[in-house]
Amino acid sequence: MRMEDEKHGSELPEGPQSESNEGGVGVNPPDSEQLASDGRVVLPEVQGVPWYAVRVRPNYEKPVAAALRGKGFQEFLPLIRTKRQWSDRVKIMDLPLFPGYLFCRLNLEERLPLLTTPGFLYLVGVGKNPEPVDETEIAGIQAVLRSGLTVTPWPNLVVGQKVLLKQGPLRGLEGVLTRIANRHRIYVSVTLLKRSISVEVDPEWVQPVSADSELRAV
């Protein structure tokens, strides 16, 4: 899935891609907190403009996100805080939850500043058409990252029973339930990227989306 709007952005050096497949605690301060900490003007929440998935060069997630904020776009770069063992110490790092991707609210008729951003590759879509990301999927990812629970990236969509969390820090969130070694995990997916994230939940938090269905974890 890709678009013809492609820029190679050679102005910045390319380093090894940061992978976040070990999982970690979500890092997702509101846009106002991010911008305030950077000493920049706070951007108001954009309503009625769809989210799109933006494909960027390896290790360019943060530079592209910062550049888009500077251009007035509302971007969302999901990060998780994880520990990495170095030869002489343990380092805490904030790594992209979906390496190579970030999200941006975008009016396609006003995308030229995005296309000229160093590190930008293309807008994710079907064929030659960019496809917006479902608003509820973005909200689900943001809720998981704000929860303080350990988040684990998952490379594929997960098939199972849809459930609603009725208690706990993710109350109101819908996802897909699985059970592995008597541990319940709920998966929240980004359909367009064919990727998911998961968190472990207490079984008492969970109820089936269909009120008359029996709860069965696979």
Tab-separated table of C-alpha atoms in Angstrom:
chain	number	residue	atom	x	y	z
A	1	MET	CA	0.000	0.000	0.000
A	2	ARG	CA	1.599	3.243	-1.075
A	3	MET	CA	1.067	6.455	-2.959
A	4	GLU	CA	2.814	8.055	-5.898
A	5	ASP	CA	3.550	11.172	-3.795
A	6	GLU	CA	7.102	10.190	-2.846
A	7	LYS	CA	10.016	12.246	-1.548
A	8	HIS	CA	13.350	10.738	-0.600
A	9	GLY	CA	14.411	13.596	1.677
A	10	SER	CA	18.185	13.184	1.370
A	11	GLU	CA	18.859	16.319	3.416
A	12	LEU	CA	19.128	14.303	6.652
A	13	PRO	CA	21.535	11.442	7.330
A	14	GLU	CA	19.969	8.012	7.573
A	15	GLY	CA	20.728	5.789	10.557
A	16	PRO	CA	19.616	2.317	11.567
A	17	GLN	CA	15.903	1.939	12.108
A	18	SER	CA	14.821	1.883	15.735
A	19	GLU	CA	12.662	-1.159	16.409
A	20	SER	CA	10.259	-1.230	19.342
A	21	ASN	CA	9.120	-4.844	19.193
A	22	GLU	CA	10.101	-5.563	22.810
A	23	GLY	CA	7.294	-3.419	24.134
A	24	GLY	CA	7.268	-0.708	26.757
A	25	VAL	CA	5.127	1.874	28.519
A	26	GLY	CA	3.282	4.261	26.233
A	27	VAL	CA	4.530	7.836	25.851
A	28	ASN	CA	1.815	10.095	24.540
A	29	PRO	CA	1.722	13.626	25.976
A	30	PRO	CA	-0.992	15.837	24.513
A	31	ASP	CA	0.013	18.040	21.610
A	32	SER	CA	-0.164	21.099	23.868
A	33	GLU	CA	2.336	19.554	26.296
A	34	GLN	CA	4.710	18.546	23.499
A	35	LEU	CA	4.637	21.989	21.958
A	36	ALA	CA	4.851	23.838	25.251
A	37	SER	CA	7.926	21.856	26.216
A	38	ASP	CA	9.494	22.802	22.893
A	39	GLY	CA	8.707	26.466	23.416
A	40	ARG	CA	6.431	26.571	20.377
A	41	VAL	CA	2.968	27.894	19.712
A	42	VAL	CA	0.263	25.454	20.785
A	43	LEU	CA	-1.813	24.146	17.878
A	44	PRO	CA	-5.565	23.811	18.453
A	45	GLU	CA	-7.208	20.421	18.026
A	46	VAL	CA	-8.304	19.990	14.409
A	47	GLN	CA	-11.849	18.699	14.009
A	48	GLY	CA	-13.386	17.170	10.904
A	49	VAL	CA	-10.061	16.535	9.155
A	50	PRO	CA	-9.173	12.842	8.722
A	51	TRP	CA	-6.050	11.114	9.961
A	52	TYR	CA	-3.663	9.592	7.410
A	53	ALA	CA	-0.764	7.201	7.922
A	54	VAL	CA	2.523	8.697	6.748
A	55	ARG	CA	5.397	6.426	5.687
A	56	VAL	CA	8.819	7.887	6.437
A	57	ARG	CA	12.417	6.815	5.989
A	58	PRO	CA	13.975	4.619	8.699
A	59	ASN	CA	14.888	6.609	11.813
A	60	TYR	CA	13.050	9.721	10.529
A	61	GLU	CA	9.885	9.404	12.607
A	62	LYS	CA	10.786	12.111	15.141
A	63	PRO	CA	12.370	14.592	12.667
A	64	VAL	CA	9.338	14.342	10.366
A	65	ALA	CA	6.914	14.713	13.281
A	66	ALA	CA	8.757	17.826	14.487
A	67	ALA	CA	8.820	19.274	10.974
A	68	LEU	CA	5.089	18.717	10.516
A	69	ARG	CA	4.339	20.430	13.847
A	70	GLY	CA	6.457	23.356	12.685
A	71	LYS	CA	4.409	23.543	9.488
A	72	GLY	CA	1.145	23.676	11.430
A	73	PHE	CA	-0.015	20.078	10.977
A	74	GLN	CA	-1.493	18.061	13.814
A	75	GLU	CA	0.633	14.921	13.947
A	76	PHE	CA	0.577	11.859	16.157
A	77	LEU	CA	3.726	9.788	16.635
A	78	PRO	CA	2.993	6.905	19.034
A	79	LEU	CA	6.022	6.218	21.231
A	80	ILE	CA	6.830	3.652	23.895
A	81	ARG	CA	9.458	3.982	26.608
A	82	THR	CA	11.703	0.933	26.754
A	83	LYS	CA	15.028	-0.121	28.253
A	84	ARG	CA	17.960	-1.071	26.034
A	85	GLN	CA	21.066	-2.802	27.334
A	86	TRP	CA	24.294	-1.166	26.159
A	87	SER	CA	27.761	-2.556	26.796
A	88	ASP	CA	28.287	-0.420	29.895
A	89	ARG	CA	24.805	0.700	30.938
A	90	VAL	CA	21.062	0.447	30.480
A	91	LYS	CA	19.557	3.279	28.471
A	92	ILE	CA	15.909	4.327	28.524
A	93	MET	CA	14.688	5.234	25.052
A	94	ASP	CA	11.434	6.509	23.540
A	95	LEU	CA	10.959	4.458	20.367
A	96	PRO	CA	8.248	4.529	17.681
A	97	LEU	CA	5.463	2.073	18.309
A	98	PHE	CA	5.133	1.561	14.537
A	99	PRO	CA	8.657	2.011	13.116
A	100	GLY	CA	8.560	3.918	9.843
A	101	TYR	CA	5.082	5.380	10.373
A	102	LEU	CA	3.340	8.314	12.009
A	103	PHE	CA	-0.122	9.827	11.652
A	104	CYS	CA	-1.193	13.267	10.494
A	105	ARG	CA	-4.511	15.078	10.170
A	106	LEU	CA	-4.565	16.225	6.588
A	107	ASN	CA	-6.688	17.919	3.957
A	108	LEU	CA	-5.399	16.245	0.798
A	109	GLU	CA	-5.811	19.469	-1.170
A	110	GLU	CA	-3.277	21.099	1.168
A	111	ARG	CA	-0.663	18.335	1.307
A	112	LEU	CA	2.210	20.033	-0.539
A	113	PRO	CA	4.051	21.104	2.671
A	114	LEU	CA	3.886	17.469	3.799
A	115	LEU	CA	5.249	16.120	0.518
A	116	THR	CA	8.290	18.395	0.686
A	117	THR	CA	9.240	17.371	4.235
A	118	PRO	CA	12.706	15.732	4.431
A	119	GLY	CA	12.282	12.053	5.271
A	120	PHE	CA	8.728	11.782	3.901
A	121	LEU	CA	8.146	8.785	1.597
A	122	TYR	CA	4.432	8.436	0.890
A	123	LEU	CA	0.892	8.437	2.229
A	124	VAL	CA	-0.421	4.958	2.929
A	125	GLY	CA	-3.381	3.949	0.842
A	126	VAL	CA	-4.871	1.462	-1.559
A	127	GLY	CA	-3.473	1.638	-5.069
A	128	LYS	CA	-2.857	5.280	-5.912
A	129	ASN	CA	-5.380	6.651	-3.432
A	130	PRO	CA	-4.510	7.637	0.160
A	131	GLU	CA	-6.897	6.058	2.652
A	132	PRO	CA	-7.791	7.776	5.942
A	133	VAL	CA	-7.267	5.894	9.188
A	134	ASP	CA	-10.406	5.231	11.189
A	135	GLU	CA	-10.804	7.832	13.930
A	136	THR	CA	-11.735	5.158	16.479
A	137	GLU	CA	-8.479	3.286	15.781
A	138	ILE	CA	-6.423	6.417	16.486
A	139	ALA	CA	-8.444	7.041	19.662
A	140	GLY	CA	-7.851	3.446	20.760
A	141	ILE	CA	-4.083	3.734	20.336
A	142	GLN	CA	-4.050	7.017	22.246
A	143	ALA	CA	-6.083	5.481	25.073
A	144	VAL	CA	-3.700	2.533	25.375
A	145	LEU	CA	-0.655	4.813	25.455
A	146	ARG	CA	-2.216	7.043	28.121
A	147	SER	CA	-3.149	4.065	30.308
A	148	GLY	CA	0.324	3.499	31.750
A	149	LEU	CA	0.107	-0.215	30.909
A	150	THR	CA	2.908	-2.053	29.114
A	151	VAL	CA	2.275	-2.001	25.364
A	152	THR	CA	3.479	-4.748	23.034
A	153	PRO	CA	3.556	-4.177	19.242
A	154	TRP	CA	2.167	-7.010	17.138
A	155	PRO	CA	3.009	-7.300	13.428
A	156	ASN	CA	-0.374	-8.638	12.256
A	157	LEU	CA	-4.052	-8.052	12.752
A	158	VAL	CA	-5.516	-10.362	15.405
A	159	VAL	CA	-8.735	-12.275	14.861
A	160	GLY	CA	-10.859	-13.092	17.866
A	161	GLN	CA	-13.836	-12.005	19.936
A	162	LYS	CA	-14.562	-8.298	20.130
A	163	VAL	CA	-14.915	-7.086	23.695
A	164	LEU	CA	-15.478	-3.902	25.646
A	165	LEU	CA	-13.437	-2.996	28.722
A	166	LYS	CA	-15.901	-1.940	31.411
A	167	GLN	CA	-13.363	-1.223	34.183
A	168	GLY	CA	-9.751	-0.186	34.679
A	169	PRO	CA	-7.609	2.482	32.991
A	170	LEU	CA	-8.900	1.489	29.532
A	171	ARG	CA	-12.581	1.660	30.420
A	172	GLY	CA	-14.697	2.128	27.284
A	173	LEU	CA	-12.094	0.740	24.883
A	174	GLU	CA	-13.104	-1.913	22.366
A	175	GLY	CA	-10.660	-4.473	21.024
A	176	VAL	CA	-10.053	-8.142	20.302
A	177	LEU	CA	-9.497	-10.505	23.227
A	178	THR	CA	-7.085	-13.427	23.335
A	179	ARG	CA	-5.885	-15.616	26.179
A	180	ILE	CA	-2.357	-16.989	26.343
A	181	ALA	CA	-1.216	-19.077	29.346
A	182	ASN	CA	-4.179	-17.855	31.420
A	183	ARG	CA	-3.283	-14.236	30.704
A	184	HIS	CA	-5.824	-12.078	28.931
A	185	ARG	CA	-4.609	-9.580	26.343
A	186	ILE	CA	-6.641	-7.064	24.390
A	187	TYR	CA	-5.477	-6.081	20.903
A	188	VAL	CA	-6.148	-2.738	19.223
A	189	SER	CA	-5.477	-2.706	15.478
A	190	VAL	CA	-4.674	-0.227	12.735
A	191	THR	CA	-6.405	-1.898	9.814
A	192	LEU	CA	-4.620	0.108	7.122
A	193	LEU	CA	-1.181	-0.828	8.455
A	194	LYS	CA	-2.212	-4.429	9.216
A	195	ARG	CA	-0.616	-4.078	12.647
A	196	SER	CA	-1.826	-4.281	16.215
A	197	ILE	CA	-0.766	-3.415	19.743
A	198	SER	CA	-1.720	-5.323	22.865
A	199	VAL	CA	-1.886	-4.866	26.624
A	200	GLU	CA	-2.568	-7.357	29.399
A	201	VAL	CA	-5.893	-6.798	31.148
A	202	ASP	CA	-7.735	-8.174	34.162
A	203	PRO	CA	-10.463	-10.645	33.090
A	204	GLU	CA	-12.928	-8.820	35.337
A	205	TRP	CA	-12.579	-5.701	33.155
A	206	VAL	CA	-13.876	-7.493	30.068
A	207	GLN	CA	-17.353	-7.969	28.652
A	208	PRO	CA	-18.434	-9.116	25.167
A	209	VAL	CA	-19.492	-6.386	22.756
A	210	SER	CA	-22.664	-8.399	22.079
A	211	ALA	CA	-24.588	-8.501	25.355
A	212	ASP	CA	-26.093	-11.938	24.645
A	213	SER	CA	-22.834	-13.655	23.655
A	214	GLU	CA	-20.773	-15.869	25.879
A	215	LEU	CA	-17.255	-14.675	26.672
A	216	ARG	CA	-14.743	-17.026	25.047
A	217	ALA	CA	-11.071	-16.189	24.745
A	218	VAL	CA	-9.073	-17.979	22.094
